[in-house]
Amino acid sequence: MAATAPSYSVTGISTLNRACSTRSKLRNVLFGFISSTSPSIRLLQAAAGASRCGSLGGSSMASCMVSAPAISPPASFDFETSIFTKEKISLAGHDEYIVRGGRNLFKLLPDAFKGIKQIGVIGWGSQGPAQAQNLRDSLAEVNSDIVVKIGLRKGSRSFAEARASGFTEENGTLGDIWETVSSSDLVLLLISDAAQADNYEKIFSHMKPNSILGLSHGFLLGHLQSLGLDFPKNISIIAVCPKGMGPSVRRLYVQGKEINGAGINSSFAVHQDVDGRATDVALGWSIALGSPFTFATTLEQEYKSDIFGERGILLGAVHGVVESLFRRYCENGMDEDLAYKYTVECITGIVSRTISTKGMIAVYNALNEEGKKEFKMAYSASYYPCMDILYECYEDVASGSEIRSVVLAGRRFYEKEGLPAFPMGKIDQTRMWKVGERVRSARPASDLVPVYPFTAGVFIALMMAQIEILRKKGHSYSEIINESVIEAVDSLNPFMHARGVSFMVDNCSTTARLGSRKWAPRFDYILTQQALVAVDNNAPINQDLISNFLSDPVHSAIDICAQLRPTVDISVSPDADFVRPELRESGN
């Protein structure tokens, strides 16, 4: 049995009945999802089934919630490939289709990329360096003459970093952004979301007819939809979206050289296929990045789940959770170093490691009886408050409101209309994050604090609430598990364990940084004002909610996905550098 942290009093706050009037409007809402299709991907919808959820009797929360309405099962996507082997897997009783990766498949890349002489990688931010280097190295292994070229704006300081990674003007692998777009057969647009929104017209105008635009995020589609626009009809539109930040994509690829591949899972989408090549090109791109397995989605589903996920379990929500719990533990008399360990270190360390290989249920099963009681108390009090904010966040993303917010925020980074520039400031100077610096500096190598049951209960309640929102919105289990579980525990949390949550919030992608700053306080406040108050008032544990957690079919689906994960864990040093070049330039 895993060690359980000593118990501190966290019990003893209000029932959530006063929230009932607000949540009663959730009644009789049918969660719907409409997705687009393409010539290369067929959306297969199974017949609608009855809701698996039962009543919530036996708890103070029961009067606030109603049985979920019947919904369509998660979407499943089939696709055709003439190059790679498609495999059917069953996740929670739903058939889905994937392509496994591996370095032994690199020999198929020339066929997958047939007709492509140059791949232009536009941007050197979070994904650009990793994807460019992985593509270059994978193609070099099979002696391909396809050129991988970096395109940057004139005067960018990122030129120096690109040169340091082996891309140079002299060998034709580094150049001006517009020249690179014009001369490339496959253009991977990896600049920031806000920059894509401001430059898409010029990018489209420079692309060759019948070339392929590759995205690693569906944000641009969401932006175009909000304007009533679409992509040009004379180019193919594909996406390969690694379920992890760029440094993770590169780090695991490098580690994977020791075995037959290790990397970050990716989704792929074909939004538009003008000549029938799009699916194989997308799959080749994912294989070349080192993805252990690749699953199908649509651009629309991708941006909804991804932007939502960044604001939820991947960054914004976990930021809010640890801030709330750190204050809580300190106010209850816990030493602040220990409070940091039992919040941040617990989540990014032992809890994430356990979920990565054994699943959420293993965290609960490893606790002793007293620990399980604390876990249940935290889970029961936190689940619906977390779902409240997550539900709002998803709808803000789906409606285009969150996308518009990102675009407008990007424009406020610069002086305009007589108003000063307002770039994002750092969050790492508050007391909690200074304590974190001290804790990490004194932490022995490979030291993991034991599971603190209350923290584990809140974190897993958040994770399960996010899974349920995506499930009700019709996302596939592959997408749900990768966006809500795997990306958190196998990509982001290991870096946060090495450098701290605040470092991630200050140095990840612009869209994620904006989202964390906007939504983290919402999770912090609702946990403090509702969940922790319920605990202090000795609100009864919602036993039906706990039973649903223990029997949820997502656990078996996670087990299947765990079998597809790399055989190595990501290795992140305490001084791991994933500061993006533009942040070094600005001091932000």
Coordinates of C-alpha atoms in Angstrom, one line a residue:
M1 CA 0.0 0.0 0.0
A2 CA 1.4 3.4 -0.9
A3 CA 2.3 5.7 1.9
T4 CA -0.4 8.1 3.0
A5 CA 0.4 11.5 4.3
P6 CA -0.4 12.3 8.0
S7 CA -4.0 13.6 8.4
Y8 CA -4.6 17.3 9.2
S9 CA -8.1 18.5 10.0
V10 CA -9.9 19.6 6.9
T11 CA -13.3 18.7 8.0
G12 CA -15.8 20.5 9.8
I13 CA -18.4 24.0 6.0
S14 CA -22.1 24.8 4.5
T15 CA -24.2 22.6 2.5
L16 CA -24.5 23.7 -1.1
N17 CA -28.2 24.1 -1.0
R18 CA -27.9 27.8 -1.6
A19 CA -26.3 27.0 -4.9
C20 CA -29.4 25.0 -6.0
S21 CA -31.2 27.9 -7.5
T22 CA -28.3 28.6 -9.8
R23 CA -27.7 25.0 -10.8
S24 CA -31.4 24.2 -11.2
K25 CA -31.1 25.8 -14.7
L26 CA -29.0 22.8 -15.7
R27 CA -32.2 20.8 -15.6
N28 CA -33.4 19.2 -18.8
V29 CA -30.5 20.5 -20.8
L30 CA -29.5 18.2 -23.6
F31 CA -25.8 18.4 -24.2
G32 CA -25.3 18.4 -28.0
F33 CA -22.3 18.4 -30.3
I34 CA -22.2 19.1 -34.0
S35 CA -19.0 18.3 -35.9
S36 CA -17.8 18.7 -39.5
T37 CA -16.7 15.9 -41.8
S38 CA -14.2 15.6 -44.6
P39 CA -13.8 13.4 -47.6
S40 CA -11.1 11.4 -45.8
I41 CA -12.8 10.9 -42.4
R42 CA -16.2 9.4 -41.8
L43 CA -18.0 10.3 -38.6
L44 CA -19.8 7.2 -37.3
Q45 CA -22.5 7.9 -34.8
A46 CA -23.9 5.0 -33.0
A47 CA -27.6 4.9 -31.8
A48 CA -28.3 7.0 -28.8
G49 CA -28.3 5.1 -25.5
A50 CA -29.7 5.7 -22.1
S51 CA -27.8 7.7 -19.6
R52 CA -25.6 5.7 -17.4
C53 CA -26.1 8.2 -14.6
G54 CA -28.4 7.3 -11.7
S55 CA -30.0 9.6 -9.2
L56 CA -28.0 11.5 -6.7
G57 CA -30.0 10.6 -3.6
G58 CA -28.5 10.5 -0.2
S59 CA -26.6 13.8 -0.2
S60 CA -27.2 17.5 0.3
M61 CA -26.2 17.9 -3.4
A62 CA -29.0 15.6 -4.5
S63 CA -31.6 18.4 -4.6
C64 CA -29.3 20.5 -6.7
M65 CA -28.7 18.0 -9.5
V66 CA -31.0 16.0 -11.8
S67 CA -30.5 12.8 -13.7
A68 CA -28.5 13.5 -16.9
P69 CA -30.6 13.3 -20.1
A70 CA -30.0 10.6 -22.7
I71 CA -27.3 11.5 -25.1
S72 CA -25.6 10.1 -28.1
P73 CA -22.6 8.0 -27.3
P74 CA -19.1 9.5 -28.0
A75 CA -18.3 10.0 -31.6
S76 CA -16.1 7.4 -33.4
F77 CA -14.1 8.2 -36.5
D78 CA -13.1 5.8 -39.2
F79 CA -10.5 6.7 -41.9
E80 CA -8.7 5.2 -44.8
T81 CA -5.0 5.0 -45.2
S82 CA -3.0 3.2 -47.9
I83 CA 0.3 3.6 -46.1
F84 CA -0.1 2.8 -42.4
T85 CA -1.9 0.1 -40.5
K86 CA -5.2 1.1 -39.0
E87 CA -6.2 -0.6 -35.7
K88 CA -9.6 -0.8 -34.0
I89 CA -9.6 -0.5 -30.2
S90 CA -12.5 -0.6 -27.8
L91 CA -12.7 2.1 -25.1
A92 CA -15.5 1.9 -22.6
G93 CA -17.4 -0.2 -25.1
H94 CA -17.0 2.2 -28.0
D95 CA -14.9 1.2 -31.1
E96 CA -12.3 3.7 -32.1
Y97 CA -9.5 3.7 -34.7
I98 CA -5.9 4.5 -34.2
V99 CA -2.5 4.1 -35.9
R100 CA 0.4 3.0 -33.6
G101 CA 3.7 4.7 -34.0
G102 CA 7.3 3.6 -33.8
R103 CA 10.6 4.3 -35.4
N104 CA 10.3 1.2 -37.5
L105 CA 7.6 3.1 -39.4
F106 CA 9.9 5.9 -40.5
K107 CA 10.7 3.9 -43.7
L108 CA 7.1 4.6 -44.7
L109 CA 7.5 8.4 -44.5
P110 CA 8.7 9.0 -48.1
D111 CA 5.5 7.2 -49.4
A112 CA 3.3 9.2 -47.0
F113 CA 4.9 12.5 -48.0
K114 CA 4.9 11.7 -51.8
G115 CA 4.9 14.9 -53.8
I116 CA 6.3 16.9 -50.9
K117 CA 9.8 18.4 -51.5
Q118 CA 9.8 21.0 -48.7
I119 CA 8.0 21.1 -45.3
G120 CA 7.9 24.7 -44.0
V121 CA 7.7 25.0 -40.2
I122 CA 6.4 28.5 -39.5
G123 CA 7.3 29.8 -36.0
W124 CA 9.7 29.0 -33.2
G125 CA 7.5 29.0 -30.1
S126 CA 6.2 26.1 -28.1
Q127 CA 5.7 23.5 -30.9
G128 CA 8.0 24.8 -33.6
P129 CA 11.4 23.7 -32.3
A130 CA 10.2 20.3 -31.3
Q131 CA 8.3 19.5 -34.5
A132 CA 10.9 20.8 -36.8
Q133 CA 13.7 18.9 -35.2
N134 CA 11.7 15.6 -34.9
L135 CA 10.6 15.8 -38.5
R136 CA 14.2 16.6 -39.7
D137 CA 15.7 13.7 -37.6
S138 CA 13.0 11.2 -38.7
L139 CA 13.4 12.0 -42.4
A140 CA 17.2 11.8 -42.0
E141 CA 17.0 8.3 -40.6
V142 CA 15.6 7.1 -43.9
N143 CA 17.8 9.3 -46.1
S144 CA 14.9 11.3 -47.4
D145 CA 15.7 14.4 -49.4
I146 CA 12.7 16.3 -48.1
V147 CA 13.8 19.6 -46.7
V148 CA 12.5 20.8 -43.4
K149 CA 12.8 24.6 -43.4
I150 CA 12.0 27.1 -40.6
G151 CA 10.3 30.3 -41.6
L152 CA 10.6 33.3 -39.2
R153 CA 9.7 37.0 -39.4
K154 CA 12.6 39.3 -40.3
G155 CA 14.5 40.5 -37.3
S156 CA 13.2 37.7 -35.0
R157 CA 15.7 36.8 -32.3
S158 CA 14.5 33.2 -32.7
F159 CA 16.9 33.0 -35.7
A160 CA 19.8 32.4 -33.3
E161 CA 18.0 29.5 -31.5
A162 CA 17.0 27.9 -34.8
R163 CA 20.7 28.1 -36.0
A164 CA 21.8 26.6 -32.7
S165 CA 19.5 23.7 -33.5
G166 CA 21.1 23.1 -36.9
F167 CA 18.8 25.1 -39.2
T168 CA 20.7 27.6 -41.3
E169 CA 20.3 30.0 -44.3
E170 CA 23.3 28.5 -45.9
N171 CA 21.8 25.0 -46.2
G172 CA 18.4 26.3 -47.1
T173 CA 16.7 25.2 -43.9
L174 CA 16.1 28.7 -42.4
G175 CA 14.6 31.8 -43.9
D176 CA 12.0 34.5 -44.1
I177 CA 8.4 33.5 -43.2
W178 CA 6.8 34.6 -46.5
E179 CA 9.4 33.0 -48.7
T180 CA 9.1 29.8 -46.7
V181 CA 5.3 29.7 -47.0
S182 CA 5.5 30.4 -50.8
S183 CA 8.1 27.7 -51.5
S184 CA 6.7 24.9 -49.3
D185 CA 4.4 22.0 -50.3
L186 CA 3.4 21.4 -46.7
V187 CA 3.2 24.4 -44.4
L188 CA 3.0 23.8 -40.7
L189 CA 1.6 26.9 -39.2
L190 CA 2.9 26.9 -35.6
I191 CA 2.8 30.6 -34.7
S192 CA 0.7 31.7 -31.8
D193 CA -3.1 31.6 -32.1
A194 CA -3.4 35.4 -31.9
A195 CA -0.8 35.8 -34.6
Q196 CA -2.7 33.3 -36.8
A197 CA -5.9 35.3 -36.4
D198 CA -4.1 38.5 -37.4
N199 CA -2.1 37.1 -40.4
Y200 CA -4.2 34.3 -41.9
E201 CA -5.2 36.3 -45.0
K202 CA -1.6 36.9 -45.9
I203 CA -0.6 33.3 -45.2
F204 CA -3.4 32.0 -47.4
S205 CA -2.4 34.3 -50.2
H206 CA 1.2 33.1 -50.2
M207 CA 0.4 29.4 -50.3
K208 CA 0.8 27.4 -53.5
P209 CA -2.3 25.9 -55.1
N210 CA -2.8 22.2 -54.1
S211 CA -0.3 22.6 -51.2
I212 CA -1.2 21.5 -47.7
L213 CA -1.7 23.7 -44.6
G214 CA -0.9 21.9 -41.4
L215 CA -2.1 23.0 -38.0
S216 CA -1.4 21.8 -34.5
H217 CA -4.5 23.4 -33.1
G218 CA -8.0 24.1 -34.4
F219 CA -8.0 27.6 -33.1
L220 CA -7.8 29.2 -36.6
L221 CA -11.0 27.3 -37.7
G222 CA -12.8 28.6 -34.6
H223 CA -11.7 32.2 -35.4
L224 CA -12.7 31.9 -39.1
Q225 CA -16.1 30.4 -38.0
S226 CA -16.7 33.4 -35.7
L227 CA -16.2 35.7 -38.7
G228 CA -18.4 33.5 -41.0
L229 CA -15.3 32.6 -43.1
D230 CA -13.6 29.3 -44.2
F231 CA -10.3 28.2 -45.6
P232 CA -9.4 28.7 -49.3
K233 CA -10.8 25.8 -51.4
N234 CA -7.6 25.3 -53.4
I235 CA -5.5 23.9 -50.6
S236 CA -5.8 20.9 -48.2
I237 CA -6.2 21.5 -44.5
I238 CA -5.0 19.0 -42.0
A239 CA -4.0 18.9 -38.4
V240 CA -1.7 16.9 -36.2
C241 CA -2.1 18.0 -32.5
P242 CA 0.4 16.5 -30.0
K243 CA -1.2 16.1 -26.6
G244 CA 1.6 17.8 -24.8
M245 CA 3.7 21.0 -25.0
G246 CA 6.6 21.2 -27.5
P247 CA 9.4 20.5 -25.0
S248 CA 7.6 17.2 -24.1
V249 CA 7.3 16.3 -27.7
R250 CA 11.0 16.7 -28.2
R251 CA 12.2 15.3 -24.9
L252 CA 10.3 12.0 -25.3
Y253 CA 11.3 11.7 -28.9
V254 CA 15.0 12.0 -27.9
Q255 CA 14.5 9.5 -25.1
G256 CA 12.7 7.2 -27.6
K257 CA 15.9 6.8 -29.7
E258 CA 16.9 4.2 -27.0
I259 CA 13.9 2.0 -27.8
N260 CA 11.5 1.7 -30.7
G261 CA 9.9 5.0 -30.1
A262 CA 8.6 7.2 -27.3
G263 CA 6.7 10.4 -27.6
I264 CA 3.5 12.2 -27.1
N265 CA 0.2 10.9 -28.5
S266 CA -1.4 13.1 -31.2
S267 CA -4.8 13.5 -32.7
F268 CA -5.2 14.2 -36.4
A269 CA -7.9 15.8 -38.5
V270 CA -8.5 16.2 -42.2
H271 CA -10.7 19.3 -42.7
Q272 CA -10.2 19.6 -46.4
D273 CA -8.6 17.2 -49.0
V274 CA -8.2 18.6 -52.5
D275 CA -6.3 15.6 -54.0
G276 CA -6.7 12.6 -51.8
R277 CA -3.3 12.8 -50.0
A278 CA -4.3 14.5 -46.8
T279 CA -4.9 11.5 -44.5
D280 CA -1.6 9.8 -45.3
V281 CA 0.3 13.1 -45.0
A282 CA -1.2 13.8 -41.6
L283 CA -0.5 10.3 -40.4
G284 CA 3.1 10.5 -41.7
W285 CA 3.5 13.8 -39.9
S286 CA 2.3 12.3 -36.6
I287 CA 4.6 9.2 -37.0
A288 CA 7.6 11.5 -37.7
L289 CA 6.9 13.4 -34.5
G290 CA 7.2 10.2 -32.6
S291 CA 3.5 9.8 -31.5
P292 CA 3.0 6.4 -29.8
F293 CA -0.6 6.4 -31.1
T294 CA -2.6 8.7 -33.3
F295 CA -6.4 9.0 -33.2
A296 CA -8.8 10.8 -35.5
T297 CA -10.8 13.9 -34.6
T298 CA -12.1 17.0 -36.4
L299 CA -10.6 20.5 -36.2
E300 CA -13.8 21.7 -34.4
Q301 CA -13.7 19.0 -31.7
E302 CA -9.9 19.6 -31.3
Y303 CA -10.1 23.3 -30.6
K304 CA -13.1 22.9 -28.2
S305 CA -11.4 20.1 -26.2
D306 CA -8.0 21.7 -26.3
I307 CA -8.8 25.3 -25.4
F308 CA -11.2 24.0 -22.7
G309 CA -8.6 21.5 -21.4
E310 CA -5.9 24.2 -21.0
R311 CA -8.3 26.2 -18.9
G312 CA -9.3 23.1 -17.0
I313 CA -7.2 20.2 -15.6
L314 CA -4.1 20.9 -17.8
L315 CA -3.3 24.3 -16.3
G316 CA -6.0 26.9 -15.2
A317 CA -7.9 24.7 -12.9
V318 CA -5.0 22.9 -11.3
H319 CA -3.5 26.4 -10.7
G320 CA -6.7 27.5 -9.0
V321 CA -6.9 24.2 -7.0
V322 CA -3.4 24.4 -5.5
E323 CA -3.7 28.1 -4.6
S324 CA -7.0 27.4 -2.8
L325 CA -5.7 24.3 -0.9
F326 CA -2.3 25.9 0.0
R327 CA -4.2 28.7 1.7
R328 CA -6.5 26.2 3.3
Y329 CA -3.8 24.1 4.8
C330 CA -1.8 27.1 6.0
E331 CA -4.8 28.6 7.7
N332 CA -5.4 25.3 9.5
G333 CA -2.0 25.4 11.0
M334 CA 0.1 23.4 8.6
D335 CA 3.7 24.4 8.0
E336 CA 3.9 26.3 4.7
D337 CA 6.6 24.0 3.2
L338 CA 4.5 21.0 4.1
A339 CA 1.4 22.7 2.7
Y340 CA 3.2 23.2 -0.6
K341 CA 4.3 19.6 -0.7
Y342 CA 0.8 18.4 0.0
T343 CA -0.7 20.5 -2.7
V344 CA 1.6 21.1 -5.7
E345 CA 4.2 18.3 -5.1
C346 CA 1.5 15.8 -4.3
I347 CA -0.4 16.4 -7.6
T348 CA 2.6 16.8 -9.9
G349 CA 4.5 14.0 -8.2
I350 CA 3.0 10.8 -6.8
V351 CA -0.6 11.3 -7.9
S352 CA 0.4 12.0 -11.5
R353 CA 2.9 9.1 -11.6
T354 CA 0.2 6.7 -10.3
I355 CA -2.4 7.9 -12.7
S356 CA 0.0 7.7 -15.6
T357 CA 0.7 4.0 -15.2
K358 CA -2.2 2.6 -13.2
G359 CA -5.1 5.1 -13.5
M360 CA -7.1 7.3 -11.1
I361 CA -8.7 4.4 -9.3
A362 CA -5.2 3.2 -8.2
V363 CA -4.7 6.5 -6.3
Y364 CA -7.9 5.8 -4.2
N365 CA -7.2 2.1 -3.8
A366 CA -3.7 2.8 -2.3
L367 CA -5.1 4.7 0.6
N368 CA -5.9 3.3 4.0
E369 CA -9.4 3.5 5.4
E370 CA -8.9 7.0 7.0
G371 CA -7.3 8.2 3.8
K372 CA -10.2 6.9 1.7
K373 CA -12.6 8.8 4.0
E374 CA -10.7 12.1 3.5
F375 CA -10.6 11.4 -0.3
K376 CA -14.4 10.8 -0.5
M377 CA -15.1 14.0 1.5
A378 CA -12.9 16.1 -0.8
Y379 CA -14.2 14.4 -3.9
S380 CA -17.9 14.8 -2.9
A381 CA -17.6 18.4 -2.0
S382 CA -15.5 19.5 -5.0
Y383 CA -17.0 17.6 -8.0
Y384 CA -20.0 19.8 -8.7
P385 CA -18.3 23.1 -8.0
C386 CA -15.6 22.1 -10.4
M387 CA -18.1 21.0 -13.0
D388 CA -20.0 24.3 -12.6
I389 CA -16.9 26.3 -13.8
L390 CA -15.9 23.7 -16.4
Y391 CA -19.4 23.7 -17.9
E392 CA -19.3 27.5 -18.3
C393 CA -15.8 27.4 -19.7
Y394 CA -16.7 24.8 -22.4
E395 CA -19.6 26.8 -23.5
D396 CA -17.5 30.0 -23.7
V397 CA -15.1 28.1 -26.0
A398 CA -17.8 26.5 -28.1
S399 CA -19.6 29.8 -28.6
G400 CA -16.4 31.5 -29.8
S401 CA -16.3 33.9 -26.8
E402 CA -13.0 32.5 -25.5
I403 CA -11.4 32.6 -28.9
R404 CA -12.4 36.2 -29.3
S405 CA -11.0 36.9 -25.9
V406 CA -7.6 35.5 -26.9
V407 CA -7.5 37.5 -30.1
L408 CA -8.3 40.8 -28.3
A409 CA -5.9 40.1 -25.5
G410 CA -3.1 39.5 -28.0
R411 CA -3.8 42.9 -29.5
R412 CA -3.6 44.6 -26.1
F413 CA 0.0 43.4 -25.8
Y414 CA 1.0 46.4 -28.0
E415 CA 0.3 50.1 -27.8
K416 CA -2.7 51.2 -29.8
E417 CA -5.4 53.8 -29.8
G418 CA -3.4 56.0 -27.5
L419 CA -3.5 53.3 -24.8
P420 CA -0.4 51.6 -23.3
A421 CA 0.7 48.0 -24.0
F422 CA -0.4 45.4 -21.5
P423 CA 1.6 42.2 -21.9
M424 CA 1.1 39.5 -19.4
G425 CA 2.9 39.8 -16.1
K426 CA 4.4 37.0 -14.0
I427 CA 2.6 35.2 -11.2
D428 CA 5.7 33.7 -9.5
Q429 CA 6.4 36.4 -7.0
T430 CA 3.7 35.6 -4.4
R431 CA 4.4 33.8 -1.2
M432 CA 3.3 30.4 -2.3
W433 CA 5.6 30.2 -5.3
K434 CA 8.5 31.5 -3.3
V435 CA 7.9 28.6 -0.9
G436 CA 7.9 26.3 -3.9
E437 CA 11.3 27.5 -4.9
R438 CA 12.6 26.6 -1.4
V439 CA 10.9 23.2 -1.4
R440 CA 12.3 22.2 -4.8
S441 CA 15.8 23.4 -4.0
A442 CA 15.9 21.1 -0.9
R443 CA 14.1 18.1 -2.6
P444 CA 16.3 15.0 -2.9
A445 CA 16.5 13.5 -6.4
S446 CA 13.5 11.3 -7.2
D447 CA 11.8 12.2 -3.9
L448 CA 8.0 12.0 -4.0
V449 CA 5.9 13.1 -1.1
P450 CA 3.2 10.6 -0.1
V451 CA -0.4 11.0 -1.3
Y452 CA -2.3 13.5 0.7
P453 CA -5.8 12.2 0.5
F454 CA -7.8 15.4 0.6
T455 CA -5.7 17.0 -2.2
A456 CA -6.0 13.8 -4.3
G457 CA -9.8 13.8 -3.8
V458 CA -10.1 17.4 -5.1
F459 CA -7.7 16.9 -8.1
I460 CA -9.4 13.7 -9.2
A461 CA -12.9 15.2 -8.7
L462 CA -11.7 18.0 -11.1
M463 CA -10.4 15.4 -13.6
M464 CA -13.6 13.4 -13.5
A465 CA -15.8 16.5 -13.9
Q466 CA -13.8 17.5 -17.0
I467 CA -14.1 13.9 -18.4
E468 CA -17.9 14.1 -17.9
I469 CA -18.3 17.5 -19.6
L470 CA -16.4 16.2 -22.7
R471 CA -18.3 13.0 -22.6
K472 CA -21.7 14.8 -22.5
K473 CA -20.5 17.0 -25.3
G474 CA -19.9 14.0 -27.5
H475 CA -16.1 13.8 -27.7
S476 CA -14.5 10.4 -28.4
Y477 CA -12.9 8.6 -25.5
S478 CA -9.5 8.9 -27.2
E479 CA -9.8 12.6 -27.1
I480 CA -11.3 12.7 -23.6
I481 CA -8.5 10.6 -22.1
N482 CA -5.7 12.3 -23.9
E483 CA -7.0 15.9 -23.1
S484 CA -8.0 15.2 -19.5
V485 CA -5.6 12.6 -18.3
I486 CA -2.6 11.7 -20.4
E487 CA -1.6 15.3 -21.4
A488 CA -1.8 16.3 -17.7
V489 CA 0.1 13.5 -16.1
D490 CA 2.6 12.6 -18.9
S491 CA 3.4 16.0 -20.3
L492 CA 2.6 19.1 -18.3
N493 CA 2.7 17.8 -14.7
P494 CA 6.3 16.4 -15.0
F495 CA 7.5 19.8 -16.1
M496 CA 5.5 21.5 -13.3
H497 CA 7.1 19.1 -10.8
A498 CA 10.5 20.1 -12.0
R499 CA 9.9 23.9 -12.2
G500 CA 6.6 24.6 -10.4
V501 CA 3.1 25.4 -11.5
S502 CA 3.9 29.2 -11.6
F503 CA 6.8 28.6 -14.1
M504 CA 4.4 26.8 -16.4
V505 CA 1.8 29.5 -16.1
D506 CA 4.4 32.1 -17.0
N507 CA 6.1 30.3 -19.9
C508 CA 3.6 28.1 -21.8
S509 CA 1.7 29.0 -25.0
T510 CA 0.1 32.5 -25.1
T511 CA -3.4 31.0 -25.3
A512 CA -2.8 28.7 -22.3
R513 CA -1.2 31.5 -20.3
L514 CA -4.2 33.8 -21.0
G515 CA -6.6 31.0 -20.1
S516 CA -5.0 30.2 -16.8
R517 CA -5.0 33.8 -15.7
K518 CA -8.6 34.2 -16.5
W519 CA -10.0 30.9 -15.2
A520 CA -7.7 29.9 -12.3
P521 CA -9.2 32.4 -9.9
R522 CA -12.7 31.1 -10.7
F523 CA -11.7 27.6 -9.6
D524 CA -9.9 29.0 -6.6
Y525 CA -12.9 31.0 -5.5
I526 CA -15.6 28.4 -6.0
L527 CA -13.6 25.8 -4.1
T528 CA -13.0 28.2 -1.3
Q529 CA -16.5 29.6 -1.2
Q530 CA -18.5 26.4 -1.8
A531 CA -16.5 23.1 -1.5
L532 CA -14.4 23.9 1.5
V533 CA -17.4 25.5 3.2
A534 CA -19.4 22.3 2.7
V535 CA -16.6 20.3 4.3
D536 CA -16.4 22.7 7.3
N537 CA -20.2 22.3 7.8
N538 CA -19.9 18.6 7.7
A539 CA -22.0 18.2 4.6
P540 CA -22.7 14.4 4.1
I541 CA -20.7 12.6 1.5
N542 CA -22.6 12.0 -1.7
Q543 CA -22.3 8.2 -1.7
D544 CA -23.9 7.9 -5.2
L545 CA -21.2 10.2 -6.6
I546 CA -18.5 8.1 -5.0
S547 CA -20.1 4.9 -6.3
N548 CA -20.3 6.4 -9.8
F549 CA -16.6 7.3 -9.6
L550 CA -15.5 3.8 -8.5
S551 CA -17.6 2.1 -11.3
D552 CA -17.1 4.6 -14.1
P553 CA -16.2 2.9 -17.5
V554 CA -13.5 5.5 -18.1
H555 CA -11.2 3.6 -15.8
S556 CA -11.1 0.6 -18.2
A557 CA -10.6 2.9 -21.1
I558 CA -7.7 4.5 -19.3
D559 CA -6.2 1.0 -18.7
I560 CA -6.3 0.4 -22.5
C561 CA -4.6 3.7 -23.2
A562 CA -2.0 3.0 -20.6
Q563 CA -1.0 -0.1 -22.5
L564 CA -0.3 2.1 -25.5
R565 CA 1.9 4.5 -23.7
P566 CA 5.7 4.6 -24.1
T567 CA 7.7 2.2 -22.0
V568 CA 9.7 5.1 -20.6
D569 CA 8.7 8.0 -18.4
I570 CA 9.6 11.5 -19.5
S571 CA 12.8 12.7 -17.8
V572 CA 12.8 16.3 -16.8
S573 CA 15.7 17.9 -15.0
P574 CA 15.2 20.5 -12.3
D575 CA 16.7 23.2 -14.6
A576 CA 14.7 22.1 -17.6
D577 CA 14.5 25.1 -19.9
F578 CA 11.2 25.6 -21.8
V579 CA 11.1 29.4 -21.8
R580 CA 9.9 30.5 -25.2
P581 CA 12.3 32.8 -27.1
E582 CA 9.8 35.7 -27.2
L583 CA 9.5 35.6 -23.4
R584 CA 13.2 35.8 -23.0
E585 CA 13.1 38.9 -25.3
S586 CA 10.4 40.7 -23.4
G587 CA 11.3 39.7 -19.9
N588 CA 7.8 38.3 -19.4

